[in-house]
Short mmCIF file of C-alpha atoms and ligand atoms in Angstrom, two decimals:
data_model
loop_
_atom_site.label_atom_id
_atom_site.label_comp_id
_atom_site.label_asym_id
_atom_site.label_seq_id
_atom_site.Cartn_x
_atom_site.Cartn_y
_atom_site.Cartn_z
CA MET D 9 112.62 61.80 84.25
CA GLY D 10 110.29 60.55 87.00
CA GLU D 11 108.83 57.13 86.52
CA MET D 12 109.71 57.09 82.82
CA MET D 13 113.17 56.11 83.91
CA ARG D 14 111.93 52.84 85.45
CA GLN D 15 111.30 49.65 83.58
CA SER D 16 108.16 47.92 84.84
CA LEU D 17 108.36 44.40 86.38
CA VAL D 18 105.80 41.77 87.16
CA VAL D 19 106.87 38.84 89.28
CA GLY D 20 104.84 35.68 90.00
CA ASN D 21 105.27 34.02 93.37
CA TRP D 22 103.96 30.46 93.15
CA LYS D 23 104.50 29.90 96.84
CA MET D 24 104.11 26.14 97.64
CA ASN D 25 101.84 25.22 94.72
CA GLY D 26 102.04 23.09 91.62
CA THR D 27 103.41 19.82 90.29
CA LEU D 28 106.24 19.08 87.90
CA ALA D 29 103.63 18.91 85.11
CA SER D 30 101.78 22.07 86.02
CA ALA D 31 105.03 24.01 86.52
CA GLU D 32 106.10 23.07 83.00
CA SER D 33 102.87 23.89 81.34
CA LEU D 34 102.52 27.19 83.24
CA VAL D 35 106.00 28.33 82.17
CA LYS D 36 105.35 27.35 78.58
CA GLY D 37 101.99 29.14 78.62
CA ILE D 38 103.55 32.31 80.01
CA ILE D 39 106.33 32.31 77.42
CA ALA D 40 103.81 31.75 74.65
CA GLY D 41 101.85 34.80 75.77
CA LEU D 42 104.61 37.38 76.31
CA GLY D 43 104.02 39.00 72.92
CA SER D 44 105.83 42.24 72.22
CA ASN D 45 105.58 43.59 75.75
CA THR D 46 108.99 44.85 76.78
CA ALA D 47 108.32 45.04 80.50
CA GLU D 48 110.29 42.69 82.67
CA ILE D 49 108.64 39.49 83.94
CA ALA D 50 109.77 36.70 86.29
CA VAL D 51 108.47 33.66 88.16
CA CYS D 52 109.67 32.74 91.63
CA VAL D 53 109.16 28.97 91.74
CA PRO D 54 109.63 26.29 94.46
CA TYR D 55 113.29 25.28 94.83
CA VAL D 56 112.79 21.79 93.36
CA TYR D 57 111.42 23.33 90.06
CA ILE D 58 114.30 25.75 89.65
CA SER D 59 116.46 23.38 87.61
CA GLY D 60 113.71 22.39 85.23
CA VAL D 61 112.35 25.86 84.81
CA SER D 62 115.80 27.25 84.20
CA GLU D 63 115.97 25.06 81.04
CA LEU D 64 112.46 26.09 79.93
CA VAL D 65 113.08 29.85 80.13
CA LYS D 66 116.34 29.73 78.20
CA GLY D 67 116.12 32.07 75.18
CA SER D 68 112.93 33.72 76.44
CA ARG D 69 112.39 37.00 78.27
CA LEU D 70 110.84 35.18 81.24
CA ALA D 71 113.28 35.41 84.13
CA LEU D 72 113.65 32.95 86.96
CA GLY D 73 113.62 33.59 90.68
CA ALA D 74 113.63 31.77 94.01
CA GLN D 75 111.21 32.39 96.88
CA ASN D 76 113.87 32.59 99.57
CA ILE D 77 117.67 32.48 99.92
CA ALA D 78 119.96 31.37 102.78
CA ASP D 79 121.32 33.91 105.20
CA LYS D 80 124.75 32.24 105.08
CA ALA D 81 127.10 31.57 102.21
CA SER D 82 127.73 27.85 102.76
CA GLY D 83 128.35 25.26 105.43
CA ALA D 84 126.51 23.11 107.93
CA TYR D 85 123.01 24.59 107.44
CA THR D 86 120.89 21.50 106.76
CA GLY D 87 117.94 22.25 104.47
CA GLU D 88 119.10 25.67 103.29
CA ILE D 89 119.82 26.77 99.70
CA SER D 90 122.63 29.24 99.11
CA ALA D 91 122.84 32.17 96.82
CA ALA D 92 125.72 30.60 94.90
CA MET D 93 123.56 27.48 94.21
CA LEU D 94 120.72 29.63 92.92
CA SER D 95 123.10 31.66 90.81
CA GLU D 96 124.40 28.47 89.14
CA PHE D 97 120.85 27.78 87.84
CA GLY D 98 120.49 31.26 86.43
CA CYS D 99 118.26 32.69 89.13
CA LYS D 100 118.01 36.43 88.48
CA TYR D 101 115.81 37.19 91.47
CA ALA D 102 115.17 35.91 95.01
CA LEU D 103 112.41 37.01 97.29
CA VAL D 104 113.69 37.99 100.73
CA GLY D 105 111.55 38.64 103.78
CA HIS D 106 108.17 37.59 102.36
CA SER D 107 105.60 38.01 105.08
CA GLU D 108 104.88 34.23 105.05
CA ARG D 109 108.55 33.57 105.86
CA ARG D 110 108.48 36.24 108.61
CA THR D 111 105.23 34.89 110.06
CA TYR D 112 105.58 31.11 109.80
CA TYR D 113 109.34 30.49 109.57
CA GLY D 114 110.82 33.01 111.96
CA ASP D 115 112.57 35.28 109.47
CA THR D 116 113.54 38.43 111.33
CA ASN D 117 114.50 41.89 110.04
CA GLU D 118 118.14 40.84 110.84
CA SER D 119 118.00 37.48 109.00
CA VAL D 120 116.23 39.13 106.12
CA ALA D 121 119.03 41.70 105.88
CA ALA D 122 121.60 38.80 105.82
CA ARG D 123 119.63 37.07 102.97
CA PHE D 124 119.56 40.30 101.10
CA ALA D 125 123.39 40.63 101.47
CA GLN D 126 123.88 37.05 100.29
CA ALA D 127 121.84 37.64 97.13
CA ILE D 128 123.79 40.81 96.36
CA ALA D 129 127.09 39.07 96.88
CA GLN D 130 126.13 36.55 94.13
CA GLY D 131 124.67 38.98 91.70
CA ILE D 132 121.10 37.90 92.39
CA ILE D 133 118.61 40.76 92.64
CA PRO D 134 116.83 40.55 96.04
CA VAL D 135 113.13 41.37 96.02
CA LEU D 136 112.83 42.76 99.52
CA CYS D 137 109.29 42.33 100.83
CA VAL D 138 107.96 44.80 103.34
CA GLY D 139 104.58 45.57 104.74
CA GLU D 140 102.36 45.93 107.79
CA THR D 141 99.75 43.69 109.37
CA LEU D 142 96.15 44.86 109.68
CA GLU D 143 96.63 45.52 113.46
CA GLN D 144 99.72 47.66 112.68
CA ARG D 145 97.75 49.63 110.02
CA GLU D 146 94.87 50.25 112.38
CA GLN D 147 97.34 51.59 114.98
CA ASP D 148 98.89 53.93 112.38
CA GLN D 149 102.16 51.96 112.42
CA THR D 150 102.48 51.35 108.78
CA ILE D 151 105.23 53.79 108.00
CA ALA D 152 107.16 52.89 111.21
CA VAL D 153 107.01 49.16 110.38
CA VAL D 154 108.10 49.67 106.77
CA ASN D 155 110.96 52.00 107.91
CA GLU D 156 112.18 49.46 110.39
CA GLN D 157 112.10 46.69 107.78
CA LEU D 158 114.09 48.88 105.31
CA ASP D 159 116.51 50.16 108.01
CA ALA D 160 117.53 46.61 109.01
CA VAL D 161 118.76 46.01 105.46
CA ILE D 162 120.23 49.49 104.83
CA ASN D 163 122.18 49.29 108.06
CA LEU D 164 123.79 46.00 107.06
CA THR D 165 124.48 46.54 103.41
CA GLY D 166 124.43 50.26 102.93
CA ILE D 167 122.10 52.06 100.55
CA ALA D 168 124.44 51.37 97.54
CA ALA D 169 123.26 47.80 97.50
CA PHE D 170 119.84 48.93 96.60
CA ASP D 171 121.16 49.81 93.17
CA LYS D 172 120.67 46.14 92.27
CA ALA D 173 117.55 45.41 94.30
CA VAL D 174 113.76 45.51 94.08
CA ILE D 175 111.33 46.41 96.87
CA ALA D 176 107.88 44.84 97.14
CA TYR D 177 105.26 46.51 99.29
CA GLU D 178 102.95 43.76 100.47
CA PRO D 179 100.44 44.76 103.10
CA VAL D 180 99.96 41.52 105.02
CA TRP D 181 96.17 42.11 105.30
CA ALA D 182 95.97 42.09 101.47
CA ILE D 183 97.86 38.87 100.87
CA GLY D 184 95.64 36.01 99.81
CA THR D 185 92.58 37.76 101.25
CA GLY D 186 90.96 39.18 98.16
CA ARG D 187 91.16 42.49 99.97
CA THR D 188 93.57 44.51 97.84
CA ALA D 189 94.94 47.88 98.92
CA SER D 190 93.23 50.72 97.04
CA ASP D 191 95.34 52.39 94.40
CA GLU D 192 95.74 55.39 96.69
CA GLN D 193 96.54 53.37 99.81
CA ALA D 194 99.29 51.55 97.90
CA GLN D 195 100.64 54.68 96.22
CA GLU D 196 100.93 56.43 99.60
CA VAL D 197 103.24 53.77 100.98
CA HIS D 198 105.15 53.41 97.71
CA GLN D 199 105.77 57.14 97.61
CA HIS D 200 106.95 57.04 101.18
CA ILE D 201 109.38 54.21 100.49
CA ARG D 202 110.83 56.10 97.48
CA GLN D 203 111.22 59.29 99.53
CA TYR D 204 112.80 57.34 102.40
CA ILE D 205 115.38 55.89 99.99
CA ALA D 206 115.85 59.35 98.34
CA VAL D 207 116.97 60.89 101.61
CA LYS D 208 119.94 58.48 101.51
CA ASP D 209 120.44 58.29 97.74
CA ALA D 210 118.30 60.22 95.30
CA VAL D 211 119.58 58.42 92.19
CA ILE D 212 118.83 54.97 93.53
CA ALA D 213 115.43 56.17 94.74
CA GLU D 214 114.52 57.35 91.24
CA LYS D 215 115.65 54.09 89.70
CA ILE D 216 114.51 51.42 92.11
CA GLN D 217 111.46 49.31 91.08
CA ILE D 218 108.85 49.17 93.84
CA LEU D 219 106.25 46.47 93.26
CA TYR D 220 102.87 46.08 94.84
CA GLY D 221 101.71 42.72 96.12
CA GLY D 222 98.53 41.54 97.81
CA SER D 223 95.44 40.24 95.90
CA ALA D 224 96.60 41.89 92.69
CA LYS D 225 94.31 40.47 90.01
CA PRO D 226 93.58 41.14 86.28
CA ASP D 227 90.73 43.46 87.22
CA ASN D 228 92.65 45.73 89.62
CA ALA D 229 96.20 45.62 88.23
CA LYS D 230 95.77 48.48 85.69
CA GLY D 231 94.65 50.95 88.39
CA LEU D 232 97.51 50.00 90.71
CA PHE D 233 100.15 50.09 87.94
CA ALA D 234 98.95 53.55 86.82
CA MET D 235 100.02 55.04 90.12
CA PRO D 236 103.35 57.05 89.78
CA ASP D 237 105.35 55.08 92.36
CA ILE D 238 104.02 51.59 91.54
CA ASP D 239 106.35 49.94 89.02
CA GLY D 240 104.74 46.55 88.81
CA GLY D 241 103.46 43.74 90.90
CA LEU D 242 104.34 40.66 92.95
CA ILE D 243 101.55 38.30 92.21
CA GLY D 244 100.55 35.24 94.25
CA GLY D 245 97.35 33.43 93.46
CA ALA D 246 96.77 35.08 90.07
CA SER D 247 100.29 33.91 88.92
CA LEU D 248 99.30 30.20 89.07
CA GLU D 249 97.46 30.40 85.70
CA ALA D 250 99.09 31.68 82.58
CA GLU D 251 95.98 33.57 81.44
CA SER D 252 95.50 35.65 84.63
CA PHE D 253 99.23 36.20 85.07
CA LEU D 254 99.61 37.36 81.50
CA LYS D 255 96.58 39.66 81.82
CA ILE D 256 98.28 41.30 84.77
CA TYR D 257 101.63 41.48 82.88
CA HIS D 258 99.94 43.14 79.91
CA SER D 259 98.36 45.78 82.22
CA VAL D 260 101.73 47.07 83.26
P1 13P F 312 98.27 37.07 96.53
O1 13P F 312 98.45 37.72 95.18
O2 13P F 312 97.82 35.61 96.48
O3 13P F 312 97.47 37.85 97.50
O4 13P F 312 99.73 36.91 97.16
C1 13P F 312 100.54 38.06 97.18
C2 13P F 312 101.93 37.67 97.56
O5 13P F 312 102.15 37.29 98.71
C3 13P F 312 102.92 37.65 96.55
O6 13P F 312 104.22 37.39 97.15
#
């Protein structure tokens, strides 16, 4: 039992980077280097590349994801992309509540919960991103912030929806800063998240993949992934080159 039940997962988040040409060569490079590793792997690409990448990943073990998902099903919501649209292109995952969405684009705990629900309704696995800012950590608010972010979703969808979800712990102070959480700092929060879920549903808590994100690199991934409640990673900068992304993948 324990972590042996859980399949590992490494997800790349390209954010707003790349070109049509670089997206294609990156995907081909990743697929070429998957080897016999049976851990799960995905790339969350900009919306406009989803169609092309969906063709490139066909027949491979590389899964496709989006970086966001609308909080409504359909209708007069100019500029938004629905869960049903993403589903048509074979998106297996969608990030919801990434800190950059929360910080720069006004995503709230409530809208994140609605996005999560939309993903679930279309059979897309939401990767729910949670995490505290540096200020919140320094004020010992880490656990309270993470609980609030989880509660907003649990209150809307119920805990059962987490049976088909992934959680990513991404301390905001570690994202893109080169300042990664220590193995122990990350494990402490991951363990808390699993216990928090376990109070509501022990089976789901044991099964759910909890990824770490925030300056995860080839040289620190092994230590992080060795921690008992860290089931893989959500990788930003280091997912933009096949070599570094694959090194992280093969550390899991
Ligand atoms: P970096 O790996 O670039 O720090 O980004 C982490 C992240 O935000 C992944 O979603």
